[in-house]
PDB file of C-alpha atoms in Angstrom:
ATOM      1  CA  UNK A 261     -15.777   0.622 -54.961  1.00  0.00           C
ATOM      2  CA  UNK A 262     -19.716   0.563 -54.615  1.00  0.00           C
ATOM      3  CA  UNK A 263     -19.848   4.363 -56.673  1.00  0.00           C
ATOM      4  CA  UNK A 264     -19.750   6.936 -53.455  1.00  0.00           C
ATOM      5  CA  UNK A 265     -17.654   9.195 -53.998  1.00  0.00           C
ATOM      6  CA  UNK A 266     -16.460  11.878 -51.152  1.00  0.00           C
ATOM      7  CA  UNK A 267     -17.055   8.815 -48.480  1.00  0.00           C
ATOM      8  CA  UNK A 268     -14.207   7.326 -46.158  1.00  0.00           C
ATOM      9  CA  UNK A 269     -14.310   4.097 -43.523  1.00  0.00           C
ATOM     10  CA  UNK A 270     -12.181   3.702 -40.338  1.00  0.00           C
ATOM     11  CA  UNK A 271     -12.221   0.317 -39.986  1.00  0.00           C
ATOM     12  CA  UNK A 272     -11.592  -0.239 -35.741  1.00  0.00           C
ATOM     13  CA  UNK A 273     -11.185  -3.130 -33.719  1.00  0.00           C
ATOM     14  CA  UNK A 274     -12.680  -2.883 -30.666  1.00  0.00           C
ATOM     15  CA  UNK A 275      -9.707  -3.372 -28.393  1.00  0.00           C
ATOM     16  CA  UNK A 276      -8.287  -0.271 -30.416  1.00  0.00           C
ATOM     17  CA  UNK A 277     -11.416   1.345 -29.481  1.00  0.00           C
ATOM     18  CA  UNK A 278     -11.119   0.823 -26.015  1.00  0.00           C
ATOM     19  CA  UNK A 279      -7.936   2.424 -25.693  1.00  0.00           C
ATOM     20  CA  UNK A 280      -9.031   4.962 -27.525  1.00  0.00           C
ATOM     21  CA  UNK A 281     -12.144   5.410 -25.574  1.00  0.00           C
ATOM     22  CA  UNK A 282      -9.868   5.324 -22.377  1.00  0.00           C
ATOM     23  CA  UNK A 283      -7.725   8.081 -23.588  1.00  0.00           C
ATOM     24  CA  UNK A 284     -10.834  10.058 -24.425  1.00  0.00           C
ATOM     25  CA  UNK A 285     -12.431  10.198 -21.026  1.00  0.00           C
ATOM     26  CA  UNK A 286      -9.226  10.442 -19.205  1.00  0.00           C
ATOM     27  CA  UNK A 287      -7.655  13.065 -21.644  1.00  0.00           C
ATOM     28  CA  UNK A 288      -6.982  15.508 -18.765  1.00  0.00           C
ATOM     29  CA  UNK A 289      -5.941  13.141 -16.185  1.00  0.00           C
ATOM     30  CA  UNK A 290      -1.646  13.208 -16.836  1.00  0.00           C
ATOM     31  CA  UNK A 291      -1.375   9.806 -18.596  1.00  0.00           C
ATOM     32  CA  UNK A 292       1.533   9.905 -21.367  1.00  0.00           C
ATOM     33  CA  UNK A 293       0.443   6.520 -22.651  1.00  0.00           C
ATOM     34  CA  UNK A 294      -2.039   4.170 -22.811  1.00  0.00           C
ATOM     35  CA  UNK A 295      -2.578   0.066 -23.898  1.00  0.00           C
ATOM     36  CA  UNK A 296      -6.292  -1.441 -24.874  1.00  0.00           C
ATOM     37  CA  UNK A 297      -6.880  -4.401 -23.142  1.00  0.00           C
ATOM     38  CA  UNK A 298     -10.741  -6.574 -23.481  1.00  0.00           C
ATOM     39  CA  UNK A 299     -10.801  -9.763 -21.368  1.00  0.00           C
ATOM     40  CA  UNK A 300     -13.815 -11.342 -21.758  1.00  0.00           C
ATOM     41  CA  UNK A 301     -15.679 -13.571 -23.827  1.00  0.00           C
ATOM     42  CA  UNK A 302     -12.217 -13.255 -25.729  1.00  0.00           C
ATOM     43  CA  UNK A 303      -8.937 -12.034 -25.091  1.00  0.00           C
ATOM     44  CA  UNK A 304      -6.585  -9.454 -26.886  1.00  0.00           C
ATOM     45  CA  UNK A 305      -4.337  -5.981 -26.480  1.00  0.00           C
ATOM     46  CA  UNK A 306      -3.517  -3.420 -28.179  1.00  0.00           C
ATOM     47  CA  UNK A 307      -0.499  -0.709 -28.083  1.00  0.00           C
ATOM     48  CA  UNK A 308       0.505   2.221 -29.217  1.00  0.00           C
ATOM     49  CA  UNK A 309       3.756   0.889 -31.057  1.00  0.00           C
ATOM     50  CA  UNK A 310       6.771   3.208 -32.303  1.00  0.00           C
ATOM     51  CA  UNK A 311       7.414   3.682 -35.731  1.00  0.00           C
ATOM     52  CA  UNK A 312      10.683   2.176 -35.522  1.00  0.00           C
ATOM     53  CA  UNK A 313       9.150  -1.161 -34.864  1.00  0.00           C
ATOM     54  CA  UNK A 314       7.109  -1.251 -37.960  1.00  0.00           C
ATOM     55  CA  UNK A 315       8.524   0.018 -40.730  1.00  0.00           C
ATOM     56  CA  UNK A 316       6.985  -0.786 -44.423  1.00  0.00           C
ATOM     57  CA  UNK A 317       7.761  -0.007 -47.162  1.00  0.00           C
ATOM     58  CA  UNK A 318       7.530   4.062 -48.536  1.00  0.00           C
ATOM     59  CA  UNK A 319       5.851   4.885 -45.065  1.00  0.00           C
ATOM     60  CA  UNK A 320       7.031   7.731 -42.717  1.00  0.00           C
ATOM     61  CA  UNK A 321       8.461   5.956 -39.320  1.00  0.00           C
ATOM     62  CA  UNK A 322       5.620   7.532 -37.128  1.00  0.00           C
ATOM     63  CA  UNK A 323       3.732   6.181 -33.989  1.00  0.00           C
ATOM     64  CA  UNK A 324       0.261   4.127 -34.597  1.00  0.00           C
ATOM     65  CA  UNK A 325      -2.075   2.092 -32.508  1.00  0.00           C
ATOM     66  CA  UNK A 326      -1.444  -1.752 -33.388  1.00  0.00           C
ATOM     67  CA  UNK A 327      -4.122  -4.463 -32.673  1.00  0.00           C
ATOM     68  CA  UNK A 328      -1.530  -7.601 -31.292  1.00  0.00           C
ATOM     69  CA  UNK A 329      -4.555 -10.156 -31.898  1.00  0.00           C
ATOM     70  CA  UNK A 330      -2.632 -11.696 -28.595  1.00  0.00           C
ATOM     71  CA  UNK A 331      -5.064 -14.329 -28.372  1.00  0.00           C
ATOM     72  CA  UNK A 332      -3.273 -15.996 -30.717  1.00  0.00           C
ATOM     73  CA  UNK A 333      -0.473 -16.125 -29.183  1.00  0.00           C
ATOM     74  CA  UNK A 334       1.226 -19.802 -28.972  1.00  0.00           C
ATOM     75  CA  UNK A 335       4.616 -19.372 -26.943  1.00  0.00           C
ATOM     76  CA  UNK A 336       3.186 -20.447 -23.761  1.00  0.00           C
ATOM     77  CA  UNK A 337       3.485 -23.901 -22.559  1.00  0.00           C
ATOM     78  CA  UNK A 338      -0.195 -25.689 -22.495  1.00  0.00           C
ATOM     79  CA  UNK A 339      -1.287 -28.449 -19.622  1.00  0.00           C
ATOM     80  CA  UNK A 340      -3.226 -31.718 -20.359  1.00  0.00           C
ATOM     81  CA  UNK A 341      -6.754 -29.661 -19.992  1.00  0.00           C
ATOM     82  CA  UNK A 342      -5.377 -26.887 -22.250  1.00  0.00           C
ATOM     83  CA  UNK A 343      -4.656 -29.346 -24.779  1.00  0.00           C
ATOM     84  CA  UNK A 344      -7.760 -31.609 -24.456  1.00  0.00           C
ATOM     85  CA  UNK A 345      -9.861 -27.949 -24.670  1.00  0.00           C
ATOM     86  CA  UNK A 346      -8.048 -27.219 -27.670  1.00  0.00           C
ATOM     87  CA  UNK A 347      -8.014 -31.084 -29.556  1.00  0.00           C
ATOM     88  CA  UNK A 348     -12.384 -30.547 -29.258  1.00  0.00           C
ATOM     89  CA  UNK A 349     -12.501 -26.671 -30.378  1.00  0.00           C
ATOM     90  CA  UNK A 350     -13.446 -25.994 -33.786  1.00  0.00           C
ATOM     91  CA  UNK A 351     -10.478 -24.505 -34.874  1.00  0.00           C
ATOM     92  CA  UNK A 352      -7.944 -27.029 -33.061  1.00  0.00           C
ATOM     93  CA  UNK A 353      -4.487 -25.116 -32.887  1.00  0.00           C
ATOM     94  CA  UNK A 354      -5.195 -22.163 -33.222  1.00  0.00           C
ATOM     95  CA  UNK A 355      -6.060 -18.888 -30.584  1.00  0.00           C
ATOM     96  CA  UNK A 356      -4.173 -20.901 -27.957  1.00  0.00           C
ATOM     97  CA  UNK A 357      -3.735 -18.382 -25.657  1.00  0.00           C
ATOM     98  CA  UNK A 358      -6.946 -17.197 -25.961  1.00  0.00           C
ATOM     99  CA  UNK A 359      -8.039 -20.377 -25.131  1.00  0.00           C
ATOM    100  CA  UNK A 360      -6.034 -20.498 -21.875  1.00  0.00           C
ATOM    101  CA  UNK A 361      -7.408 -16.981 -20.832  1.00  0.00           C
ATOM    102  CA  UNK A 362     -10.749 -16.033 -22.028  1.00  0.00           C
ATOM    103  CA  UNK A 363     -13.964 -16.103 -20.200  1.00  0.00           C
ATOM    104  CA  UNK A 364     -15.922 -18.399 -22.821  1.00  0.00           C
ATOM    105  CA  UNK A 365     -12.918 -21.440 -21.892  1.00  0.00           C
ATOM    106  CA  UNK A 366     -12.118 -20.724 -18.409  1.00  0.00           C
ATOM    107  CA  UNK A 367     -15.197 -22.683 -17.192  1.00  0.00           C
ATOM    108  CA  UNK A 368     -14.715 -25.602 -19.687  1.00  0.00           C
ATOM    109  CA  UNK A 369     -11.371 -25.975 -18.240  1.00  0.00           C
ATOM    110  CA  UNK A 370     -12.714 -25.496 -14.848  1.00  0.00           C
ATOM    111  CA  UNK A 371     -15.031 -28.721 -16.010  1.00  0.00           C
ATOM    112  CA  UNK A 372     -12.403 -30.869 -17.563  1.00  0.00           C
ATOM    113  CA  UNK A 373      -9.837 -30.152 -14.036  1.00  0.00           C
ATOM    114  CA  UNK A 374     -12.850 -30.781 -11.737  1.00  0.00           C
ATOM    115  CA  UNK A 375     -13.365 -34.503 -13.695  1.00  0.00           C
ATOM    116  CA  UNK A 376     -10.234 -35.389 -13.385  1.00  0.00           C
ATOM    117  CA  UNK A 377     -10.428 -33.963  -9.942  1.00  0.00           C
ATOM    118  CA  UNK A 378     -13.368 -36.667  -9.170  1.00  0.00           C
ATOM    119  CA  UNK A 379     -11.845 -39.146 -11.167  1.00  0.00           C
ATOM    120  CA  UNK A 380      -8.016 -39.087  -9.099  1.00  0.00           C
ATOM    121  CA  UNK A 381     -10.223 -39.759  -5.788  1.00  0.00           C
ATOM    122  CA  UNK A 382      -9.513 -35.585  -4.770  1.00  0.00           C
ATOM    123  CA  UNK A 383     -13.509 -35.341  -4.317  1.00  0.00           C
ATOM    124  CA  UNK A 384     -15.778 -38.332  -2.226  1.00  0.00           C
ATOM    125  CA  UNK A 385     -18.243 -40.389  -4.007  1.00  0.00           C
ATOM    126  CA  UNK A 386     -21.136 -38.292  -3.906  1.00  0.00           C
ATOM    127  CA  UNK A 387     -19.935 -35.239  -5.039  1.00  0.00           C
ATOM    128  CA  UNK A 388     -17.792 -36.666  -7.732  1.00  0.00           C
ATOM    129  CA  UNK A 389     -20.903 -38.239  -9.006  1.00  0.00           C
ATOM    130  CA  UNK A 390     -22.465 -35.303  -9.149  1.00  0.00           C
ATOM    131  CA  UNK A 391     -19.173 -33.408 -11.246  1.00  0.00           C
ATOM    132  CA  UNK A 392     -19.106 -36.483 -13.449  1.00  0.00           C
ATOM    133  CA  UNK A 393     -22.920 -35.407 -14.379  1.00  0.00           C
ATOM    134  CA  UNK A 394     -22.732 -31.671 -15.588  1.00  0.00           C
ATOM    135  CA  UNK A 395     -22.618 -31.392 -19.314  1.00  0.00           C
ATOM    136  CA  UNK A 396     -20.999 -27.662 -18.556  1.00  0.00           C
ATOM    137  CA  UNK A 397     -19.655 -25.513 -16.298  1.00  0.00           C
ATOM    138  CA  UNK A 398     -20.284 -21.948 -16.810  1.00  0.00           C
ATOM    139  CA  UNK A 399     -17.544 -18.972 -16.168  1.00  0.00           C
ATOM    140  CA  UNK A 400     -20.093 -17.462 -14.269  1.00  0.00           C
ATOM    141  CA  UNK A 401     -20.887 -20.702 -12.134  1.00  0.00           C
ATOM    142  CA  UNK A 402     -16.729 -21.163 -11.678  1.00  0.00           C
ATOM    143  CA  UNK A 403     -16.804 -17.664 -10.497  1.00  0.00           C
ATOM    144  CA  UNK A 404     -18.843 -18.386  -7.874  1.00  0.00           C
ATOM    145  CA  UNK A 405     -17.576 -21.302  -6.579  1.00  0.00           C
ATOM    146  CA  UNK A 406     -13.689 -19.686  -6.807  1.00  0.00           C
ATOM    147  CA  UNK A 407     -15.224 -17.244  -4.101  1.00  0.00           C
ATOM    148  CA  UNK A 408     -16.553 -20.409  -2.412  1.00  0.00           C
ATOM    149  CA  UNK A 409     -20.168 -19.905  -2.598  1.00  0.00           C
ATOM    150  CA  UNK A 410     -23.189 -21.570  -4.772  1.00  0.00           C
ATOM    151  CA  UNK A 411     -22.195 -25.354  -3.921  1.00  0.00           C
ATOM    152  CA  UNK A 412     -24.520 -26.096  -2.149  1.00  0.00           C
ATOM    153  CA  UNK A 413     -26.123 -28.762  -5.023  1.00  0.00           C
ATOM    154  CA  UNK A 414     -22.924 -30.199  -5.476  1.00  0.00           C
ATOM    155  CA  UNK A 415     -21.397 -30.624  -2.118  1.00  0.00           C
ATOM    156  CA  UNK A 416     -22.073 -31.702   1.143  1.00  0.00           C
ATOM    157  CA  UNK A 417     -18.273 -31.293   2.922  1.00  0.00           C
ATOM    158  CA  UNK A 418     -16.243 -28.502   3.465  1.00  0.00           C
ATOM    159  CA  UNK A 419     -13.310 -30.559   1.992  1.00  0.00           C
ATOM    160  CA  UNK A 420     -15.270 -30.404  -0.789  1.00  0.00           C
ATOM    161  CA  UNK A 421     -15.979 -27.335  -1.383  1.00  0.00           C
ATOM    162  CA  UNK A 422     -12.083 -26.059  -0.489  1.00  0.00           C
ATOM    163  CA  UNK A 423     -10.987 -28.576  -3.743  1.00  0.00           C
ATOM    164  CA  UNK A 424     -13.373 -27.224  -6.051  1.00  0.00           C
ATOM    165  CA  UNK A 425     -12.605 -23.792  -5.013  1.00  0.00           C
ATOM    166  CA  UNK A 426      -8.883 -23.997  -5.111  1.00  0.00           C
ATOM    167  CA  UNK A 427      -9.119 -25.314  -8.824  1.00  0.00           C
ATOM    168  CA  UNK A 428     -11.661 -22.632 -10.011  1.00  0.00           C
ATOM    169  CA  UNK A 429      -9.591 -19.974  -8.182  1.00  0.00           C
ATOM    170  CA  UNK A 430      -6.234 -21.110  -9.615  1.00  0.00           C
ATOM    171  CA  UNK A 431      -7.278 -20.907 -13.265  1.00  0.00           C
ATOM    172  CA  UNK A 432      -8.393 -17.427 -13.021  1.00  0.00           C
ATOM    173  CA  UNK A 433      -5.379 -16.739 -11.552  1.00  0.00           C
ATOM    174  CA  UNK A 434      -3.255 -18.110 -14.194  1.00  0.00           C
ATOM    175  CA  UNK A 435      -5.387 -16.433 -16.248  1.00  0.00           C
ATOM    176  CA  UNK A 436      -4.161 -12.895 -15.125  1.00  0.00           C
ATOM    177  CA  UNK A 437      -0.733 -14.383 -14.648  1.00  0.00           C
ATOM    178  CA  UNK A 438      -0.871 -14.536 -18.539  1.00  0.00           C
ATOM    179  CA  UNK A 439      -2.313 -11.683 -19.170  1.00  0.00           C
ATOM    180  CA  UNK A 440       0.527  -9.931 -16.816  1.00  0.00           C
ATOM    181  CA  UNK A 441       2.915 -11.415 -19.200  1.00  0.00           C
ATOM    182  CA  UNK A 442       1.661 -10.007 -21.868  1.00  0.00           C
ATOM    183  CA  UNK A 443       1.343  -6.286 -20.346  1.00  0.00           C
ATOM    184  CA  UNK A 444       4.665  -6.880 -19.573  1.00  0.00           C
ATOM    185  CA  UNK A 445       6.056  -7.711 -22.673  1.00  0.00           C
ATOM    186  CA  UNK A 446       4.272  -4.220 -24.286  1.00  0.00           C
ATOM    187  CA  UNK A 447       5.514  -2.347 -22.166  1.00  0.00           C
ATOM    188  CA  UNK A 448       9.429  -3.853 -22.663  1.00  0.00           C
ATOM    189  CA  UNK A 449       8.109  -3.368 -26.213  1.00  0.00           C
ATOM    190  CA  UNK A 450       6.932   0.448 -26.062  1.00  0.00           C
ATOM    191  CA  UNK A 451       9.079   1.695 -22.822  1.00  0.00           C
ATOM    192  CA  UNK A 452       5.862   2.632 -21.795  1.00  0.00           C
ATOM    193  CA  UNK A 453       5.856   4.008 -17.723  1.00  0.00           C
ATOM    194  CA  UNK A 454       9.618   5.212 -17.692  1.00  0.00           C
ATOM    195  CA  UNK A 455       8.834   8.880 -18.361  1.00  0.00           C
ATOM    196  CA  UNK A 456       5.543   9.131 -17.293  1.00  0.00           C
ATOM    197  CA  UNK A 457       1.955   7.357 -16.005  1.00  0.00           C
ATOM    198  CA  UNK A 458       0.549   4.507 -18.668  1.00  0.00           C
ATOM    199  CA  UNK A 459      -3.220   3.318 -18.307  1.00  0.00           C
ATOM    200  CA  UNK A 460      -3.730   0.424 -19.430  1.00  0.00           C
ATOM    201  CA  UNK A 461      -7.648   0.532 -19.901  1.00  0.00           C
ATOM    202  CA  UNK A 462      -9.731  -2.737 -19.606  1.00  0.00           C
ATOM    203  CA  UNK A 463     -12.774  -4.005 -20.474  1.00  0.00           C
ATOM    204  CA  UNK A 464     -14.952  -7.415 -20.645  1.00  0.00           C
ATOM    205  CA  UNK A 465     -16.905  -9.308 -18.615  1.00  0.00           C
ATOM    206  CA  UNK A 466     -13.734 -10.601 -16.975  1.00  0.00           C
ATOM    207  CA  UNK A 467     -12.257  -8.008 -16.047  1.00  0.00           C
ATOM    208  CA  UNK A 468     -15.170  -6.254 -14.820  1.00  0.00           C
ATOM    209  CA  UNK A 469     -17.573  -8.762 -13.506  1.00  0.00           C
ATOM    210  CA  UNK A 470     -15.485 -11.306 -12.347  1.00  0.00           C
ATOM    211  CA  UNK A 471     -14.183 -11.844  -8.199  1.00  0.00           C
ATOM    212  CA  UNK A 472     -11.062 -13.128  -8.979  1.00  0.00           C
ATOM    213  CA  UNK A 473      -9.382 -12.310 -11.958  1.00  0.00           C
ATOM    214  CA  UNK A 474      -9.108  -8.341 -11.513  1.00  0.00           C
ATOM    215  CA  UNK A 475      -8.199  -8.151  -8.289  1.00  0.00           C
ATOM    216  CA  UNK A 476      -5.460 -11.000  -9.483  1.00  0.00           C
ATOM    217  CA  UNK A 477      -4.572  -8.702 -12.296  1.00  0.00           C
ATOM    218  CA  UNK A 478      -4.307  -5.634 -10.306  1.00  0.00           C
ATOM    219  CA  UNK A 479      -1.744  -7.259  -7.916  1.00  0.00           C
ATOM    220  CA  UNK A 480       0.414  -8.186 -10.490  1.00  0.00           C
ATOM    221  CA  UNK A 481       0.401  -5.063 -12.217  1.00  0.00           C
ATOM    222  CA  UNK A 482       1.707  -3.673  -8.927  1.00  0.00           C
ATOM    223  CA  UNK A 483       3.895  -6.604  -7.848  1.00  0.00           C
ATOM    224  CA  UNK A 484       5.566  -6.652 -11.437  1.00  0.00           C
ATOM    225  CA  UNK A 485       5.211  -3.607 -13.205  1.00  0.00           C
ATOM    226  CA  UNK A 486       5.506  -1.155 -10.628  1.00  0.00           C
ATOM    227  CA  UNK A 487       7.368  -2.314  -8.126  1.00  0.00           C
ATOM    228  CA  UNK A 488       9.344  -4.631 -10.078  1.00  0.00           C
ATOM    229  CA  UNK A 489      10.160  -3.158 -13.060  1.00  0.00           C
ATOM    230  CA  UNK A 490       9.680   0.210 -11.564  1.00  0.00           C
ATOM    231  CA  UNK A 491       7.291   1.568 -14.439  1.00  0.00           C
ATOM    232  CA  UNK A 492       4.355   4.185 -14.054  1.00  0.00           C
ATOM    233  CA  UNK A 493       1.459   1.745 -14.947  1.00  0.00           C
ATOM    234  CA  UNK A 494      -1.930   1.483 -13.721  1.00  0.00           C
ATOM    235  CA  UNK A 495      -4.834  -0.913 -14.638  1.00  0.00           C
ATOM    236  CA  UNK A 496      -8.161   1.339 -15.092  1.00  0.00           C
ATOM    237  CA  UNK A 497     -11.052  -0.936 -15.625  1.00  0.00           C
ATOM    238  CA  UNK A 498     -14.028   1.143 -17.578  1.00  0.00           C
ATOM    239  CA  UNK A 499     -17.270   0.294 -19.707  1.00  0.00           C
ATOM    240  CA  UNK A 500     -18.623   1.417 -22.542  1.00  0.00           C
ATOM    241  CA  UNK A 501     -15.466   2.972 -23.888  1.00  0.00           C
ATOM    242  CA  UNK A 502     -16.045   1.296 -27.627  1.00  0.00           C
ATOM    243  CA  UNK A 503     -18.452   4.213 -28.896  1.00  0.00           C
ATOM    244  CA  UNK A 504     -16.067   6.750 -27.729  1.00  0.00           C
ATOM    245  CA  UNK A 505     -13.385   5.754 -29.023  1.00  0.00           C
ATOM    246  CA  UNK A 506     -15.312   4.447 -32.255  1.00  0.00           C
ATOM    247  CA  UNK A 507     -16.170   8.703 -32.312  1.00  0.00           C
ATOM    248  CA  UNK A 508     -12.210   9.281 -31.844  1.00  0.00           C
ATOM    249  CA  UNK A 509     -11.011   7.164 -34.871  1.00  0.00           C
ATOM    250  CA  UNK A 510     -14.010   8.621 -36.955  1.00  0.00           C
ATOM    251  CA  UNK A 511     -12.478  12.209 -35.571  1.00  0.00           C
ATOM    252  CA  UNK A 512      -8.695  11.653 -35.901  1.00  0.00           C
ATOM    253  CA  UNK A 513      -9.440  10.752 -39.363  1.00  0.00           C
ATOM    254  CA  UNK A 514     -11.145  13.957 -40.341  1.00  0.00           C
ATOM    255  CA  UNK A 515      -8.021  15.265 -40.768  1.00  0.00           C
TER     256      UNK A 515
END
């Protein structure tokens, strides 16, 4: 349209690109499949879906990488905090699960649990005085006190500290709980694992960076999709796989 001729765009989302990028650097390492997964700042997946499952119109029935946009998936069930997150977000309704699973949220709902944490009488005076005073809670600061360190500030009991742990803990479990889910349902979706290994490749600051969550996710990859469901899938957490994989589109479409 702007007058170039001879040029073409691959337009790539970067969850694609991360599967991509996976497959890349692992190309001679036996997988049969792969899924893109980025938890994060944000959350989504991405699959390598048959044909069969998307048909349109006047196109061939043939295998292509999908981008689910699964953060906006709103099947699951939300809690009070989910839906008091969601009533003061700027899009209200919308991304839900995102909002239940992604590393920008998880310490605003870590905030919102621990106030009403402070509020029911769970915490003693002083250091519910001190929760009812933060304007924020960071991921990175719920992290840290999931693993039970860095509240010092805030606390000055050990009964404390186990509360405020528990709740940080608990929501990045859930967290990979959800995200387990919807692994799961991909790979119901694709058959992926039956007739040989899947990756599914991660990346985000989540997944990579944070105490809880991946070793969370890793367990349940084993607990349900191996053992479980008895499929060949593996979690393999990389970085930087986005400019790889941006090269592979830009390759694959040479063609």
């Amino acid at each position: 349209r702007r007058g170039y001729p001879g040029k073409r765009a691959v337009i790539l989302n970067d969850t694609a690109a991360v599967q991509l990028g996976g497959m890349a650097k692992h190309l001679h390492e036996g997988y049969a499949g792969s899924f893109g997964q980025v938890s994060g700042t944000g959350t989504n997946t991405c699959c390598t879906a048959p044909g069969e499952k998307i048909l349109k119109l006047g196109a061939a029935a043939h295998d292509m990488i999908v981008n689910l946009e699964s953060g906006m998936y709103d099947g699951l069930k939300q809690g009070a905090f989910d839906r008091e997150l969601d009533r003061a977000s700027h899009n209200p309704g919308q991304k839900r699960f995102e909002k239940m699973t992604a590393g920008v949220y998880l310490g605003e709902l870590c905030h919102l649990a621990l106030r009403q944490a402070a509020a029911d009488g769970l915490l003693s005076p002083a250091c519910a005085e001190k929760i009812l005073a933060l304007k924020q809670v960071p991921s990175c600061d719920a992290d840290r006190w999931a693993c039970g360190k860095g509240m010092e500030e805030l606390t000055e009991s050990e009964a404390d500290r186990t509360v405020i742990s528990e709740i940080a803990g608990f929501l990045f479990e859930r967290s990979a709980q959800m995200m387990c889910a919807n692994l799961t349902a991909m790979a119901e979706l694709t058959d992926a694992g039956l007739d040989g290994k899947t990756a599914i490749f991660a990346e985000g600051s989540l997944v990579q960076k944070n105490h809880i969550y991946r070793p969370a996710l890793t367990g349940l990859v084993e607990e349900h999709l191996q053992k479980r469901l008895g499929r060949q899938i593996e979690l393999v957490v990389e970085e930087d796989t986005t400019l790889p994989g941006a090269a592979a589109a830009a390759l694959l479409n040479l063609r």
